[in-house]
Coordinates of C-alpha atoms and ligand atoms in Angstrom, one line a residue:
M55 CA -37.9 -112.3 136.9
K56 CA -38.3 -115.8 136.6
R57 CA -41.3 -117.1 135.7
I58 CA -43.1 -120.0 138.3
T59 CA -46.1 -121.0 137.8
L60 CA -48.3 -123.0 139.5
I61 CA -51.6 -124.9 137.7
T62 CA -53.9 -126.5 139.7
G63 CA -56.4 -129.5 138.1
G64 CA -52.9 -129.3 135.2
S65 CA -53.1 -133.4 134.6
R66 CA -56.1 -132.1 131.6
G67 CA -58.0 -130.7 129.8
I68 CA -58.0 -126.5 129.9
G69 CA -54.8 -126.4 132.7
A70 CA -53.0 -129.0 130.9
A71 CA -52.7 -126.5 127.9
T72 CA -52.0 -124.8 130.0
A73 CA -49.1 -126.1 131.4
K74 CA -47.2 -126.6 128.0
L75 CA -47.8 -123.9 127.1
S76 CA -46.8 -122.4 129.7
A77 CA -43.7 -123.8 129.8
K78 CA -43.3 -123.1 125.9
A79 CA -43.9 -119.3 127.1
G80 CA -40.1 -120.5 129.6
H81 CA -41.9 -120.9 133.0
A82 CA -41.0 -123.2 135.4
V83 CA -44.5 -125.0 135.8
A84 CA -46.1 -127.0 138.5
V85 CA -48.7 -129.1 137.4
N86 CA -50.7 -130.5 140.3
Y87 CA -54.3 -132.8 139.8
I88 CA -56.0 -134.8 143.0
T89 CA -56.0 -138.4 141.8
N90 CA -54.5 -138.9 138.1
A91 CA -50.6 -139.1 139.4
D92 CA -49.8 -140.6 135.8
K93 CA -51.0 -137.6 133.6
A94 CA -50.1 -135.3 135.4
E95 CA -46.5 -137.4 135.7
A96 CA -46.3 -137.3 131.5
L97 CA -47.0 -134.0 131.3
V98 CA -44.1 -133.2 133.3
G99 CA -41.8 -136.0 130.8
A100 CA -43.0 -134.2 128.0
I101 CA -42.6 -130.4 129.0
R102 CA -39.0 -131.8 130.3
N103 CA -38.2 -133.9 127.4
A104 CA -39.2 -130.4 125.5
G105 CA -35.6 -128.8 127.4
G106 CA -39.1 -127.1 130.3
I107 CA -38.9 -127.6 134.0
A108 CA -41.8 -128.7 135.5
M109 CA -42.8 -130.8 138.4
S110 CA -46.0 -132.4 139.7
V111 CA -48.0 -131.7 142.6
Q112 CA -50.8 -133.4 144.3
A113 CA -54.0 -132.0 146.6
D114 CA -57.3 -131.0 147.1
T115 CA -57.7 -127.8 146.5
G116 CA -60.1 -127.8 148.8
D117 CA -58.3 -128.7 151.7
E118 CA -56.2 -126.0 153.5
A119 CA -53.7 -127.5 154.5
Q120 CA -52.8 -129.8 151.0
V121 CA -52.8 -126.8 149.6
E122 CA -49.9 -124.8 152.4
R123 CA -47.9 -128.4 151.8
M124 CA -48.7 -128.1 147.4
F125 CA -47.6 -124.0 147.7
D126 CA -44.5 -125.0 150.3
A127 CA -43.2 -127.7 147.3
V128 CA -43.6 -126.3 144.9
T129 CA -41.1 -123.0 146.5
T130 CA -38.9 -126.1 147.6
E131 CA -37.8 -127.9 144.4
L132 CA -38.9 -124.4 141.6
G133 CA -38.8 -120.9 143.7
P134 CA -41.0 -118.2 144.1
I135 CA -44.0 -118.5 143.2
S136 CA -45.6 -115.4 140.5
G137 CA -48.3 -117.1 138.8
L138 CA -51.1 -119.2 139.8
V139 CA -54.0 -120.2 137.9
N140 CA -56.5 -121.4 139.6
N141 CA -57.8 -123.6 137.1
A142 CA -59.2 -126.7 139.2
G143 CA -63.1 -127.1 138.8
V144 CA -66.2 -129.9 139.1
H145 CA -68.8 -129.4 137.5
G146 CA -71.6 -131.2 139.7
P147 CA -74.7 -133.6 138.4
R148 CA -76.3 -132.4 135.7
G149 CA -80.2 -131.5 136.5
R150 CA -82.5 -129.5 138.5
L151 CA -82.3 -127.6 141.8
E152 CA -84.6 -128.9 143.5
D153 CA -83.1 -133.0 143.1
L154 CA -79.6 -132.1 144.4
T155 CA -78.8 -133.2 147.6
N156 CA -76.7 -131.2 150.9
D157 CA -73.4 -133.6 150.4
E158 CA -73.4 -132.2 145.9
I159 CA -73.5 -128.7 146.5
Q160 CA -71.0 -128.6 149.3
A161 CA -68.3 -130.8 147.1
V162 CA -69.4 -128.4 143.7
L163 CA -68.2 -125.4 146.2
R164 CA -66.1 -127.0 147.9
T165 CA -63.7 -127.1 145.1
N166 CA -64.5 -123.8 142.8
V167 CA -65.2 -121.8 146.4
L168 CA -63.4 -122.5 148.7
G169 CA -60.7 -124.3 146.6
C170 CA -59.6 -121.2 144.7
F171 CA -60.2 -118.9 147.8
L172 CA -57.4 -121.0 149.2
C173 CA -55.6 -121.1 147.1
A174 CA -55.1 -117.6 145.9
R175 CA -54.9 -116.4 149.7
A176 CA -51.6 -118.8 149.9
A177 CA -50.9 -116.8 146.2
V178 CA -51.0 -113.5 147.9
K179 CA -49.3 -114.9 151.3
R180 CA -46.4 -115.5 149.3
M181 CA -46.6 -113.2 146.7
S182 CA -47.2 -109.9 147.8
T183 CA -45.2 -107.7 148.3
K184 CA -46.6 -106.4 151.8
H185 CA -45.0 -109.9 152.8
G186 CA -41.7 -109.2 151.7
G187 CA -42.5 -111.1 147.7
S188 CA -42.2 -109.5 144.6
G189 CA -45.8 -109.8 143.4
G190 CA -47.4 -112.1 140.6
V191 CA -50.6 -112.7 139.1
I192 CA -53.4 -115.2 140.2
V193 CA -55.6 -115.7 136.7
N194 CA -59.2 -117.0 138.1
V195 CA -60.6 -119.7 135.5
S196 CA -64.5 -118.9 135.7
S197 CA -66.8 -120.1 133.4
G198 CA -69.6 -117.7 131.6
S199 CA -72.1 -120.2 133.0
A200 CA -72.6 -117.6 135.2
H201 CA -74.1 -114.8 133.5
L202 CA -75.9 -117.8 131.8
G203 CA -77.5 -118.9 135.3
A204 CA -77.4 -122.3 133.1
P205 CA -81.0 -123.7 134.2
N206 CA -82.3 -127.0 134.3
D207 CA -78.6 -127.7 133.8
G208 CA -76.0 -126.6 136.9
I209 CA -77.3 -123.3 138.0
L210 CA -74.7 -125.2 141.8
Y211 CA -72.0 -124.7 138.9
A212 CA -72.6 -121.5 137.4
A213 CA -73.7 -120.0 141.1
S214 CA -70.0 -121.6 141.9
K215 CA -68.1 -119.6 138.8
G216 CA -70.6 -116.5 139.7
A217 CA -68.1 -116.8 143.0
V218 CA -65.7 -116.9 141.2
N219 CA -65.4 -113.4 139.1
S220 CA -67.1 -112.3 142.6
L221 CA -63.3 -113.2 144.0
T222 CA -61.5 -112.0 141.0
I223 CA -63.0 -107.5 141.1
G224 CA -62.7 -107.4 145.6
L225 CA -59.2 -109.2 144.7
S226 CA -57.4 -107.0 142.1
Q227 CA -58.2 -104.5 143.2
E228 CA -57.1 -105.4 147.6
V229 CA -53.7 -106.4 146.0
A230 CA -53.2 -103.9 143.1
R231 CA -51.0 -102.6 145.2
D232 CA -49.2 -105.1 146.2
G233 CA -48.1 -106.3 142.6
I234 CA -50.0 -108.6 142.2
R235 CA -52.7 -108.3 140.0
V236 CA -55.7 -111.1 139.2
N237 CA -57.6 -111.5 136.2
T238 CA -61.1 -114.4 135.6
V239 CA -60.8 -116.3 132.3
A240 CA -64.4 -117.6 131.7
P241 CA -64.2 -120.2 128.2
G242 CA -67.3 -121.0 126.9
L243 CA -67.5 -124.7 126.4
T244 CA -64.6 -126.9 125.3
E245 CA -63.1 -129.8 124.4
T246 CA -62.5 -131.2 127.7
D247 CA -64.0 -134.6 129.8
M248 CA -66.3 -131.7 131.4
P249 CA -69.3 -131.6 129.1
S250 CA -70.9 -135.2 127.1
K251 CA -69.4 -135.5 123.9
E252 CA -72.3 -135.2 123.1
A253 CA -73.1 -131.4 124.9
L254 CA -69.8 -131.0 122.5
E255 CA -72.0 -132.6 119.7
Q256 CA -75.1 -130.8 119.4
M257 CA -73.8 -127.4 121.3
G258 CA -71.0 -126.8 119.3
P259 CA -72.5 -125.6 115.8
Q260 CA -75.4 -123.5 117.4
L261 CA -72.6 -121.5 118.3
P262 CA -72.0 -118.4 117.5
S263 CA -67.6 -119.9 115.9
G264 CA -70.1 -123.0 115.2
R265 CA -67.8 -125.2 117.1
V266 CA -66.8 -125.7 120.6
G267 CA -63.2 -124.4 121.4
Q268 CA -59.6 -126.3 122.1
P269 CA -57.9 -126.4 125.2
E270 CA -54.8 -124.6 123.8
E271 CA -57.5 -122.3 122.6
I272 CA -58.2 -120.9 126.6
G273 CA -54.9 -121.6 127.5
E274 CA -54.0 -119.3 125.4
A275 CA -55.8 -116.1 126.7
I276 CA -54.9 -117.3 130.0
I277 CA -51.0 -117.2 129.6
W278 CA -51.3 -113.5 127.6
L279 CA -52.8 -112.7 131.3
L280 CA -50.3 -114.0 133.5
S281 CA -47.7 -112.5 130.5
D282 CA -45.8 -108.7 131.4
A283 CA -47.9 -107.8 128.1
A284 CA -51.2 -107.8 130.1
S285 CA -49.1 -105.7 132.6
Y286 CA -51.8 -103.2 133.1
V287 CA -55.0 -105.9 133.4
N288 CA -56.3 -106.0 136.1
G289 CA -59.3 -107.5 137.6
A290 CA -60.9 -108.3 133.6
N291 CA -62.6 -110.5 133.0
L292 CA -62.1 -112.0 129.4
R293 CA -64.3 -114.1 127.9
V294 CA -63.0 -116.8 125.3
S295 CA -66.4 -118.2 123.4
G296 CA -66.3 -118.6 120.3
G297 CA -68.2 -115.6 120.6
R298 CA -71.1 -116.9 122.8
I299 CA -72.3 -113.9 125.7
Ligands
LIG536 P1 -61.3 -131.2 132.9 O1 -60.7 -131.6 131.9 O2 -62.4 -131.8 133.8 O3 -60.1 -131.4 134.5 C1 -59.9 -131.2 135.4 C2 -59.1 -130.9 136.2 O4 -58.4 -129.8 137.6 C3 -57.9 -132.0 136.5 O5 -56.9 -131.5 136.4 C4 -58.3 -132.3 137.5 O6 -57.5 -133.3 138.0 C5 -58.5 -131.0 138.6 N1 -59.1 -131.7 139.4 C6 -60.2 -131.7 140.1 N2 -60.5 -131.4 141.0 C7 -60.2 -131.1 141.4 C8 -59.4 -130.3 143.2 N3 -60.1 -130.9 144.2 N4 -57.7 -130.7 143.8 C9 -57.5 -129.9 142.5 N5 -57.4 -130.0 141.1 C10 -58.8 -131.1 140.6 O7 -62.1 -129.8 133.1 P2 -61.7 -128.9 132.0 O8 -62.8 -128.8 131.1 O9 -60.3 -128.6 131.6 O10 -62.1 -127.6 133.1 C11 -60.7 -126.5 133.7 C12 -61.4 -125.3 134.7 O11 -62.5 -124.6 133.8 C13 -62.2 -125.7 134.9 O12 -62.7 -125.0 136.6 C14 -64.0 -125.7 134.9 O13 -64.9 -125.4 135.3 C15 -63.3 -124.5 133.6 N6 -64.1 -124.8 133.0 C16 -64.3 -125.8 131.9 C17 -65.1 -125.6 130.3 C18 -65.4 -126.9 129.2 O14 -66.7 -126.8 129.1 N7 -64.5 -127.6 129.6 C19 -65.6 -124.4 130.0 C20 -66.1 -123.3 131.1 C21 -64.9 -123.1 132.3 P3 -57.5 -134.9 137.8 O15 -57.0 -135.1 136.6 O16 -56.2 -135.2 139.7 O17 -59.1 -135.5 138.8

């Protein structure tokens, strides 16, 4: 089966690393971004130069019309989507809950929760054998914060990732007989633009592994879950954190 994989938030960090690894594994890759067209285009260029198939696609994953347009554009250019990596995410403000504004709360939930739901729904509608599709795989990128809770730093972010975990648990069972597997990858602290430089420097040595993760180390887990090697893995939450619980 030809693998056609859409990676939301593929322009940077974990998504970009996953896009490169997917292309190396033979997938045709759609690299979604919201604002960083240059980075997405550079990544697509690098994949093409290495002999791979890739396209970039702009869309805000928290916008229903843009999500549907993105899935249609990828299907038209690359073919029927067989894999979705629900990776686009934002951390939002750091600090205590009582300092959050209504708009800040809505912005994080919009990308991290609504965005994952809209993309998962769009994928299921196209992949499900009940809707004439050929099946597929969804990998939701969550975070260990979901069970750590992140007090004083990011309860909002943590709670949004708790929703992502529940999405995987329910959807994996709902669509198992539609030919679709759904799993979660829960990264630990990973060197991308999301954590502050100070957090990366201070926390790294305190982790069981003694260091933070690299985006490629998360991407490898995602690629495995997308592959047939994980054909009986469904509803799992794979923590990739260098030993942090
Ligand atoms: P990152 O480096 O900040 O990259 C975020 C990506 O998401 C960018 O490609 C960005 O696009 C895209 N994006 C943000 N909002 C979007 C929206 N509304 N629509 C479409 N794309 C959007 O983040 P990262 O660290 O790679 O994080 C990737 C995922 O891993 C996130 O879900 C994050 O919560 C999770 N995670 C990260 C860590 C960590 O320590 N880094 C730990 C646990 C979990 P632009 O480039 O266009 O802005």
